[in-house]
Amino acid sequence: MIECGVFKRTYEEDMAFRHTALARWRIYLLLLAVVVFPFVASEYYVGIANLIGIAIIGALGLNILTGFTGQISVGQGAFLGVGAYTSAILAIRLGLPFWLALPGAGLVTALVGSVFGIPSLRLKGLYLVIATLAGQVIIEWTIGHWVDLTGGSQGMTNIPSPAIGPLTFASRTSYYYLTYAIVLAATVFASNLFRSKVGRAFVAVRDRDIAAEAMGVHLFRYKILAFAVSSFYVGVAGSLWAHYLNMISPEHFTVGVSIEYLAMIIIGGLGTVSGSIFGAIFMTLLPVILRELTGPLSAMLPITQVFNALREGIFGIVIIVFLIYEPHGLAKIWRNIKDYFRLWPFSY
Amino acid sequence: MDFFLLLLVNGLVVGSIYALVALGFVLIYKSSDVLNLAQGELVMLGAYICFAFVVQYNIPFFAAFVLTLVFSTILGLSVERVVLRPLIGQPIISVIMVTIGLSSVLRALVQAFWGTDTRPFPTIVSEAPVMLGSIPISQVYIYSLAVSLVLLAIFTAFFRYSKTGIAMRAVADDQQAALSMGISVRRIFAMAWIIAAVVSAIGGIMVGLINGINISLSYMGLKVLPVAILGGLDSIPGAVIGGLAIGVLENLSGGYIDPIVGGGVKEVAPFVFLVFILMIKPYGLFGKEIIERV
């Protein structure tokens, strides 16, 4: 039977998390694929998948703030650093176990994020961009210069791998399951957030803040809340990053990282949960694929020298091309594909 | 006292270059509402192009300088046409991101052609310092200050008296009204990008003469933000005063606070200051306050 639309006949159907049986099956399949992946892929690809998982959490956080609430932040890299350093300091200096350091990192980052969110009440658009950029530079500088706490430009090493009770997550595969458990929780929470009052208030603030205020949305509270929730996500991502690599240094958290995350959500799709995931996958795989492609070439040409330049250039071109030709990102392309096949062969 | 004067003079020189770069930045924002985060890369590319002409092709400096300006004109024109024009009317995040993408591409070009090492510029001006009272000032500083001031004067006159300059101000004020008066808004946008690329290149060459050039020259693009915000994002005299003020502030705080906290204050001081301005007076000294009505 060919469906010609999705009809919601009961209140429960309207409130459903996924509206069609097909969409539900897609999710089950995806979950199955995530569970099975380490059994079929090599250690190297599991490592990449871990980085993707961490990027997904960070991108979800940024998308909550920028995509859904409309507050553009260029301070993501610094917040990631706050999370990573907090977690490392809690684990090394205070000897806290991972399952306390992780939420601790999230909470501290949420606090720092809310402080940097305060200007958002007065500043909008471009001015907020500049304010968050200043925040990025100041936090980055503080991390680099507060040597007693952060180890300065040397960074911190010997960050313990996570252990929860008897379980340790030192290998890539075990870390994979830890990361993706958190990714799953983060995704479910984010998807549900925008079916709730708070999430809808966020979207109202994005669409027109003055109108939202007139309708009773407390602007200050919701903007700060958006900064806090978003920074919590980013802090968790930073913590996972620190415990995965076991070492961190200031150069992991530069303004370039902030820009990479912004690129993720723009290429993935602003204001969509799936977009954050697509974007994180795309942006993490891009350099990997480039390296694979340039690998055989480098035997013939001295291309390793220009690899960084090539990566940077392609990064820029991808952003420009997406913004000009598909400003709604990969999520929109995915939706178009689904729409095409739903009505196939009678699509128009 | 001498130390203070030295810092002050250095600050003014650096500040005049900031003012020049900020001028291009403000111009683009003023006429087309685009926050150009690739400004630093325009500075860098200009410096490298001039470097290539002088060192790699052995062209005399003044000819190379003119050629660089020609190149910058073409660059500004093509950037506006290819990258910015399709995004007219898009949300600000798209426009900001496209300039970030552009900055990546420009940085990649410089890396691919010239690598990341610092390249010294050949000596154009004599290295013998001039004594101003008891403070020695190198000649290149005096020249760059002079060039910046002359250019700023020229542009001030340009916006006040020339037909194109007045048309640009009209577009900045109200695009619809400008259109209906027969001004080609597209041409004005292109013009703004050309001027931005040209003044950035001049700024870049100046920094190159003082410090040599490397890839971190693009950091200038971030430094220009405190300048533009202090002066007001859409004010040309603001860019000049903001540039000088930030240059002096940066050098003074670097000179006096560095010994206490152990270095690097120069990089962060303008941004701390920036946060304060944003909190107290977000539209800067001369910026136009935007009043929102529902």
XYZ file of C-alpha atoms in Angstrom:
642
model
C 0.000 0.000 0.000
C 1.358 3.390 -0.876
C 0.948 5.974 1.833
C 0.220 9.499 0.827
C 0.929 11.085 4.173
C 1.393 10.498 7.869
C -1.974 10.745 9.601
C -2.235 11.165 13.335
C -5.652 10.020 14.506
C -5.170 9.847 18.250
C -3.445 12.003 20.778
C -0.972 9.189 21.479
C -0.045 9.003 17.829
C 0.566 12.709 17.773
C 2.817 12.505 20.804
C 4.732 9.457 19.530
C 8.509 9.676 19.512
C 8.630 8.305 15.984
C 5.543 8.518 13.835
C 5.780 5.608 11.439
C 6.631 1.951 11.856
C 9.381 2.401 9.306
C 10.985 5.148 11.388
C 10.860 2.932 14.462
C 12.470 0.047 12.587
C 15.160 2.322 11.299
C 16.047 3.199 14.889
C 16.157 -0.449 15.981
C 18.386 -1.238 13.010
C 20.644 1.690 13.803
C 20.968 0.590 17.436
C 21.761 -2.942 16.306
C 24.407 -1.617 13.922
C 25.988 0.439 16.702
C 26.146 -2.621 18.996
C 27.544 -4.921 16.310
C 30.063 -2.444 14.856
C 33.098 -3.300 17.065
C 32.735 -7.000 16.204
C 33.126 -6.388 12.487
C 35.413 -3.358 12.374
C 39.116 -3.201 13.114
C 40.558 -1.492 16.172
C 41.492 1.560 14.056
C 37.910 2.161 12.959
C 36.584 1.626 16.474
C 38.966 4.407 17.544
C 37.529 6.699 14.884
C 34.017 5.753 15.963
C 34.910 6.829 19.503
C 35.984 10.247 18.260
C 32.749 10.470 16.289
C 30.759 9.628 19.424
C 32.469 12.371 21.407
C 31.905 14.815 18.548
C 28.202 13.861 18.431
C 27.760 14.813 22.084
C 29.549 18.118 21.563
C 27.638 18.888 18.376
C 24.318 18.103 20.074
C 25.269 20.569 22.784
C 26.130 23.306 20.324
C 23.014 22.638 18.272
C 20.817 23.028 21.369
C 22.315 26.470 21.858
C 22.840 27.685 18.304
C 20.446 25.651 16.202
C 17.460 25.540 18.529
C 17.849 28.638 20.698
C 19.525 30.815 18.086
C 22.395 31.982 20.299
C 25.491 31.699 18.134
C 28.502 30.616 20.172
C 32.100 30.573 18.999
C 33.284 29.438 22.431
C 32.682 25.729 22.011
C 36.353 24.778 21.897
C 37.042 26.552 25.172
C 34.046 24.925 26.885
C 35.271 21.552 25.679
C 38.552 22.462 27.335
C 36.832 23.454 30.573
C 35.127 20.049 30.650
C 38.281 18.118 29.820
C 40.444 19.966 32.346
C 37.834 19.808 35.101
C 37.508 16.092 34.637
C 41.267 15.590 34.559
C 41.803 17.744 37.646
C 39.020 15.988 39.549
C 40.434 12.595 38.620
C 44.122 13.324 39.198
C 44.277 15.964 41.934
C 41.240 14.863 43.920
C 41.348 11.199 42.971
C 37.638 11.089 42.198
C 36.338 8.095 40.245
C 35.232 8.577 36.642
C 31.519 8.312 37.329
C 31.810 11.393 39.561
C 34.327 13.270 37.402
C 32.138 13.021 34.291
C 29.038 14.739 35.694
C 31.324 17.045 37.672
C 32.913 18.199 34.424
C 29.453 18.662 32.933
C 28.264 20.753 35.889
C 31.351 22.972 36.074
C 31.176 23.600 32.328
C 27.475 24.360 32.623
C 28.316 26.925 35.296
C 31.066 28.544 33.213
C 28.797 28.446 30.173
C 25.993 30.199 32.036
C 28.375 32.934 33.163
C 29.417 33.505 29.560
C 25.751 33.377 28.610
C 24.864 36.371 30.758
C 25.808 38.903 28.039
C 23.318 37.161 25.720
C 20.490 39.053 27.338
C 21.863 42.358 26.118
C 23.736 41.214 23.063
C 22.290 39.586 20.018
C 23.518 38.150 16.761
C 26.847 39.560 15.736
C 27.589 41.092 19.101
C 27.017 37.777 20.852
C 29.324 36.089 18.351
C 32.036 38.558 19.250
C 31.386 38.179 22.996
C 31.669 34.386 22.837
C 34.793 34.729 20.724
C 36.279 36.932 23.444
C 35.255 34.268 25.967
C 37.042 31.662 23.892
C 40.260 33.689 23.775
C 40.131 34.451 27.519
C 39.447 30.837 28.595
C 42.075 29.492 26.208
C 44.608 31.968 27.601
C 43.705 31.099 31.192
C 44.124 27.376 30.514
C 47.497 28.043 28.926
C 48.763 30.316 31.701
C 47.352 28.871 34.942
C 50.316 26.538 35.188
C 49.741 25.353 38.774
C 46.315 24.004 37.971
C 46.461 22.994 34.336
C 50.127 22.354 33.647
C 50.255 25.280 31.209
C 51.285 24.539 27.654
C 52.625 21.137 28.741
C 49.067 20.040 29.393
C 48.138 17.156 31.662
C 49.179 13.558 31.186
C 48.364 10.230 32.854
C 44.666 10.906 33.083
C 43.291 7.572 34.280
C 41.060 5.519 32.024
C 37.534 5.287 33.372
C 36.620 2.517 35.732
C 33.161 1.923 37.137
C 33.331 -0.629 39.911
C 35.058 -3.721 38.510
C 34.604 -2.570 34.892
C 37.516 -0.742 33.290
C 37.295 1.033 29.969
C 40.901 1.091 28.868
C 40.583 -0.615 25.487
C 39.095 1.093 22.475
C 36.236 -1.370 22.207
C 35.186 -1.051 25.831
C 35.446 2.738 25.579
C 33.283 2.511 22.471
C 30.385 1.021 24.450
C 30.813 3.588 27.217
C 30.828 6.470 24.725
C 27.841 5.251 22.763
C 25.815 4.591 25.912
C 26.275 8.271 26.719
C 25.605 9.260 23.094
C 22.331 7.344 23.256
C 21.307 9.058 26.492
C 22.311 12.466 25.092
C 20.369 11.929 21.868
C 17.221 10.697 23.585
C 17.336 13.601 26.023
C 17.860 16.160 23.246
C 15.077 14.689 21.077
C 12.675 14.763 23.981
C 13.750 18.204 25.131
C 12.183 19.732 22.046
C 8.882 18.003 22.700
C 8.727 19.692 26.117
C 7.790 23.144 27.323
C 11.409 24.174 27.823
C 12.444 23.080 24.339
C 9.554 24.877 22.708
C 10.460 27.997 24.664
C 13.996 27.705 23.261
C 12.642 27.565 19.725
C 10.372 30.547 20.417
C 13.382 32.551 21.628
C 15.218 31.676 18.425
C 12.385 32.632 16.112
C 11.659 36.015 17.657
C 12.803 36.777 21.154
C 10.641 39.825 21.692
C 7.520 37.933 20.619
C 8.517 35.054 22.886
C 8.879 37.428 25.797
C 5.468 38.905 25.084
C 4.024 35.395 25.269
C 5.469 34.838 28.721
C 8.785 33.178 28.027
C 11.228 34.482 30.625
C 14.039 35.441 28.237
C 16.894 35.645 30.703
C 16.019 32.349 32.370
C 15.676 30.420 29.121
C 18.746 31.881 27.460
C 20.884 31.051 30.496
C 19.251 27.619 30.656
C 20.132 27.028 27.004
C 23.735 27.995 27.689
C 23.795 25.707 30.747
C 22.287 22.650 29.017
C 24.474 23.129 25.975
C 27.612 23.569 28.070
C 26.744 20.498 30.132
C 26.778 18.426 26.943
C 30.035 19.973 25.859
C 31.577 19.420 29.290
C 30.637 15.744 29.142
C 32.165 15.506 25.672
C 35.331 17.166 26.991
C 35.507 14.751 29.901
C 35.131 11.750 27.589
C 37.846 13.200 25.372
C 40.270 13.635 28.280
C 39.770 10.113 29.641
C 39.967 8.613 26.164
C 43.265 10.185 25.122
C 44.647 10.090 28.703
C 46.373 13.401 27.994
C 45.235 16.903 27.157
C 46.938 20.160 26.225
C 45.667 23.647 25.374
C 46.071 23.142 21.630
C 43.149 20.696 21.638
C 40.750 23.480 22.553
C 41.496 26.386 20.244
C 39.136 28.615 18.330
C 39.685 26.234 15.413
C 37.838 23.553 17.382
C 34.955 25.961 17.986
C 34.772 26.571 14.264
C 34.907 22.869 13.508
C 31.892 22.298 15.767
C 30.009 25.175 14.154
C 30.797 23.616 10.793
C 29.431 20.285 12.044
C 26.040 21.664 12.931
C 25.784 23.787 9.804
C 26.763 20.959 7.474
C 24.599 18.551 9.457
C 21.617 20.852 9.754
C 20.880 23.616 12.231
C 18.079 22.932 14.651
C 17.825 19.179 14.099
C 19.027 16.385 16.360
C 19.811 14.099 13.430
C 21.762 16.932 11.836
C 24.154 17.071 14.780
C 24.843 13.376 14.331
C 25.302 13.581 10.548
C 27.535 16.627 10.919
C 29.710 15.039 13.612
C 30.182 11.933 11.477
C 30.930 13.950 8.368
C 33.422 16.344 9.946
C 35.284 13.577 11.807
C 35.487 11.354 8.754
C 36.567 14.125 6.375
C 40.238 14.268 7.460
C 40.353 10.470 7.795
C 39.135 9.982 4.246
C 41.470 12.684 2.969
C 44.399 10.927 4.596
C 43.396 7.619 3.048
C 43.099 9.247 -0.355
C 46.361 11.130 -0.159
C 48.191 8.110 1.289
C 48.889 6.357 -2.025
C 49.551 9.685 -3.730
C 52.207 10.712 -1.226
C 54.456 7.910 -2.477
C 54.611 9.686 -5.822
C 54.279 13.331 -4.840
C 55.559 15.273 -1.835
C 51.927 15.745 -0.863
C 52.406 15.174 2.872
C 53.705 18.718 3.104
C 50.523 20.148 1.731
C 48.254 17.720 3.546
C 47.405 20.256 6.245
C 46.785 22.903 3.632
C 44.627 20.501 1.643
C 42.613 19.559 4.702
C 42.085 23.163 5.671
C 41.178 24.179 2.135
C 38.677 21.359 1.653
C 37.192 22.148 5.064
C 36.603 25.724 3.926
C 35.258 24.752 0.526
C 32.834 22.230 2.052
C 31.443 24.915 4.367
C 31.041 27.416 1.535
C 29.455 24.907 -0.827
C 26.978 23.687 1.779
C 25.993 27.231 2.743
C 25.396 28.217 -0.858
C 23.728 25.058 -2.164
C 22.173 23.283 0.832
C 21.914 25.671 3.794
C 19.759 23.178 5.694
C 22.515 20.616 5.606
C 22.730 16.861 5.489
C 19.556 16.450 7.565
C 17.595 18.090 4.760
C 19.244 15.925 2.124
C 18.320 12.839 4.179
C 14.723 14.073 4.452
C 14.558 14.622 0.707
C 15.780 11.094 0.096
C 13.181 9.681 2.501
C 10.404 11.708 0.887
C 11.475 10.535 -2.527
C 11.324 6.872 -1.612
C 8.178 7.112 0.482
C 6.150 8.067 -2.553
C 8.236 6.177 -5.054
C 7.561 5.647 -7.961
C 4.935 8.356 -7.893
C 7.001 11.107 -6.315
C 6.665 14.500 -7.802
C 59.031 57.504 31.857
C 61.069 56.485 28.834
C 59.666 53.003 29.114
C 56.158 54.420 29.117
C 56.841 56.592 26.054
C 58.387 53.668 24.222
C 55.330 51.548 24.878
C 53.084 54.427 23.887
C 54.846 54.971 20.566
C 54.911 51.261 19.777
C 51.253 51.116 20.661
C 50.415 53.969 18.325
C 52.268 52.341 15.442
C 50.625 48.961 15.933
C 47.369 50.760 16.546
C 47.538 52.636 13.264
C 47.844 49.317 11.448
C 44.919 47.943 13.441
C 42.980 51.034 12.437
C 43.720 50.378 8.792
C 42.589 46.758 8.974
C 39.561 47.712 11.055
C 38.639 50.252 8.404
C 38.161 47.468 5.868
C 36.222 45.447 8.408
C 33.917 48.310 9.341
C 33.375 49.197 5.716
C 32.100 45.743 4.842
C 29.895 45.649 7.914
C 28.594 49.134 7.289
C 27.626 48.659 3.668
C 26.496 45.032 3.686
C 25.935 43.916 7.325
C 28.506 41.167 6.951
C 30.821 40.372 9.857
C 33.944 39.510 7.920
C 35.933 36.973 9.921
C 38.305 36.500 6.979
C 39.753 39.979 7.421
C 42.947 38.614 8.993
C 43.431 36.270 6.065
C 43.099 39.161 3.640
C 45.895 40.865 5.595
C 48.025 37.749 5.458
C 47.438 37.043 1.794
C 48.272 40.631 0.841
C 51.562 40.434 2.714
C 52.482 37.116 1.090
C 51.622 38.301 -2.401
C 53.838 41.345 -1.985
C 56.550 39.104 -0.542
C 56.296 36.815 -3.563
C 56.610 39.684 -6.011
C 59.579 41.230 -4.214
C 61.576 38.170 -3.206
C 60.559 35.432 -5.593
C 60.179 37.503 -8.762
C 62.696 40.239 -7.907
C 60.341 43.070 -8.743
C 61.254 46.434 -7.182
C 59.297 47.131 -4.023
C 57.118 49.953 -5.323
C 56.099 48.082 -8.448
C 55.385 45.036 -6.283
C 53.313 47.191 -3.966
C 51.163 48.408 -6.850
C 50.839 44.874 -8.249
C 49.714 43.665 -4.812
C 47.015 46.291 -4.754
C 45.848 45.194 -8.204
C 45.771 41.604 -7.019
C 43.805 42.586 -3.903
C 41.277 44.423 -6.039
C 40.667 41.297 -8.092
C 40.562 39.172 -4.954
C 38.006 41.417 -3.241
C 35.879 41.519 -6.350
C 35.845 37.763 -6.889
C 35.235 36.962 -3.215
C 32.181 39.177 -3.188
C 30.881 37.788 -6.466
C 31.464 34.076 -5.803
C 31.046 33.663 -2.055
C 29.041 36.508 -0.577
C 26.491 37.374 -3.213
C 24.616 34.039 -3.117
C 24.105 34.574 0.604
C 22.409 37.956 0.511
C 19.369 37.752 2.758
C 20.465 34.564 4.560
C 20.593 34.372 8.376
C 23.679 35.890 10.001
C 25.093 32.554 11.092
C 25.344 31.490 7.441
C 27.068 34.696 6.475
C 29.501 34.470 9.381
C 30.264 30.837 8.630
C 30.858 31.542 4.968
C 33.521 34.096 5.860
C 35.042 31.518 8.212
C 35.061 29.003 5.365
C 36.666 31.621 3.181
C 39.334 32.236 5.806
C 40.136 28.502 5.822
C 40.524 28.470 2.068
C 42.779 31.528 2.049
C 44.923 30.113 4.862
C 45.202 26.833 2.978
C 46.366 28.669 -0.136
C 49.091 30.469 1.790
C 50.198 27.237 3.476
C 50.296 25.361 0.220
C 52.393 27.966 -1.567
C 54.628 29.327 1.188
C 54.549 26.857 4.100
C 54.298 27.923 7.716
C 57.783 29.286 8.439
C 58.326 32.950 9.190
C 59.669 34.714 6.119
C 61.682 37.897 6.626
C 60.792 40.773 4.326
C 63.753 42.351 2.558
C 64.810 45.628 4.113
C 63.098 48.443 2.271
C 63.604 51.274 4.743
C 66.910 51.962 6.410
C 67.324 50.295 9.785
C 69.018 53.229 11.513
C 66.653 54.425 14.252
C 65.523 58.004 14.523
C 65.849 59.603 17.939
C 62.712 61.243 19.226
C 63.951 63.002 22.324
C 65.618 60.139 24.124
C 63.617 57.297 22.603
C 64.907 55.486 19.554
C 62.226 54.747 16.979
C 62.942 52.634 13.954
C 62.210 54.320 10.663
C 59.838 51.655 9.456
C 57.554 52.530 12.363
C 57.443 56.151 11.291
C 56.716 55.214 7.692
C 53.955 52.818 8.599
C 52.378 55.348 10.925
C 52.560 57.948 8.175
C 51.113 55.645 5.524
C 48.265 54.616 7.832
C 47.402 58.184 8.706
C 47.499 59.285 5.075
C 45.273 56.406 4.025
C 42.833 57.066 6.826
C 42.693 60.722 5.792
C 42.135 59.729 2.160
C 39.288 57.414 3.081
C 37.689 59.964 5.352
C 37.740 62.427 2.446
C 36.537 59.735 0.062
C 33.448 59.082 2.175
C 32.739 62.748 2.644
C 33.276 64.169 -0.849
C 33.361 61.559 -3.613
C 30.212 60.371 -5.326
C 31.017 56.690 -4.765
C 31.819 57.302 -1.124
C 28.535 59.069 -0.554
C 26.715 56.279 -2.397
C 28.368 53.756 -0.064
C 27.173 55.660 2.956
C 23.699 55.768 1.464
C 23.670 51.996 1.006
C 24.873 51.541 4.552
C 22.076 53.731 5.790
C 19.196 52.175 3.887
C 19.579 49.734 1.015
C 16.026 50.156 -0.279
C 16.220 53.919 -0.345
C 19.626 53.778 -2.018
C 18.275 51.420 -4.674
C 15.384 53.725 -5.437
C 17.814 56.628 -5.866
C 19.497 54.689 -8.645
C 22.497 53.417 -6.717
C 23.620 49.930 -7.673
C 23.799 48.146 -4.327
C 25.690 45.232 -5.863
C 28.370 47.533 -7.164
C 28.675 49.120 -3.717
C 29.095 45.713 -2.037
C 31.804 44.842 -4.546
C 33.421 48.208 -3.889
C 33.391 47.596 -0.123
C 35.132 44.252 -0.549
C 37.710 45.752 -2.873
C 38.534 48.523 -0.408
C 38.658 46.020 2.445
C 41.047 43.756 0.564
C 43.248 46.669 -0.477
C 43.595 48.300 2.940
C 44.147 44.889 4.525
C 46.934 44.154 2.073
C 48.590 47.475 2.883
C 48.306 46.684 6.587
C 49.786 43.259 5.950
C 52.760 44.660 4.024
C 53.381 47.090 6.863
C 53.386 44.359 9.493
C 55.582 42.315 7.190
C 58.135 45.127 7.013
C 58.162 45.375 10.806
C 58.048 41.742 11.928
C 58.386 39.508 8.882
C 55.440 37.429 7.772
C 54.111 34.065 8.827
C 50.823 32.261 8.952
C 49.904 33.730 12.347
C 49.446 37.097 10.658
C 45.847 35.979 10.234
C 45.485 36.442 13.989
C 45.147 40.118 13.112
C 41.592 39.271 12.062
C 40.682 38.506 15.681
C 42.491 41.562 17.024
C 40.396 43.751 14.814
C 37.226 42.758 16.674
C 38.009 44.647 19.910
C 39.008 47.604 17.735
C 35.792 47.626 15.761
C 33.629 47.092 18.844
C 35.336 49.853 20.807
C 34.851 52.321 17.973
C 31.407 51.051 17.062
C 30.964 48.400 14.396
C 29.658 50.826 11.804
C 31.781 53.903 12.423
C 34.824 54.857 10.335
C 36.260 57.440 12.753
C 35.530 54.839 15.425
C 37.807 52.365 13.669
C 40.650 54.899 13.704
C 40.292 55.857 17.355
C 39.576 52.270 18.388
C 42.642 51.034 16.539
C 44.977 53.517 18.206
C 43.404 52.937 21.627
C 43.651 49.144 21.426
C 47.224 49.326 20.127
C 48.258 51.504 23.073
C 46.265 49.465 25.597
C 47.798 46.242 24.353
C 51.351 47.532 24.601
C 50.900 49.214 27.968
C 49.259 46.188 29.575
C 51.871 43.943 28.006
C 54.679 46.146 29.301
C 53.406 46.586 32.837
C 51.434 43.423 33.644
C 53.617 40.855 31.872
C 56.337 40.879 34.551
C 53.690 40.171 37.201
C 51.829 37.258 35.608
C 54.612 35.926 33.430
C 53.926 36.902 29.858
C 51.321 36.768 27.137
C 49.061 39.528 28.493
C 49.320 41.311 25.163
C 47.224 38.640 23.462
C 44.407 38.571 25.954
C 44.144 42.173 27.223
C 42.183 43.512 24.221
C 39.637 40.728 24.652
C 39.155 41.328 28.361
C 38.643 44.971 27.459
C 36.240 43.876 24.715
C 34.049 42.036 27.208
C 33.875 45.158 29.360
C 32.889 47.355 26.427
C 30.217 44.880 25.406
C 28.817 44.891 28.930
C 28.839 48.665 29.349
C 28.426 50.156 25.911
C 27.793 47.440 23.319
C 27.501 49.869 20.423
C 30.915 51.336 21.115
C 31.960 54.946 21.097
C 30.425 56.013 17.801
C 28.282 53.073 16.722
C 24.633 53.478 15.819
C 22.384 52.005 18.464
C 19.830 49.623 17.044
C 16.424 50.053 18.588
C 14.141 47.094 18.164
C 10.424 47.460 17.835
C 7.919 44.688 17.500
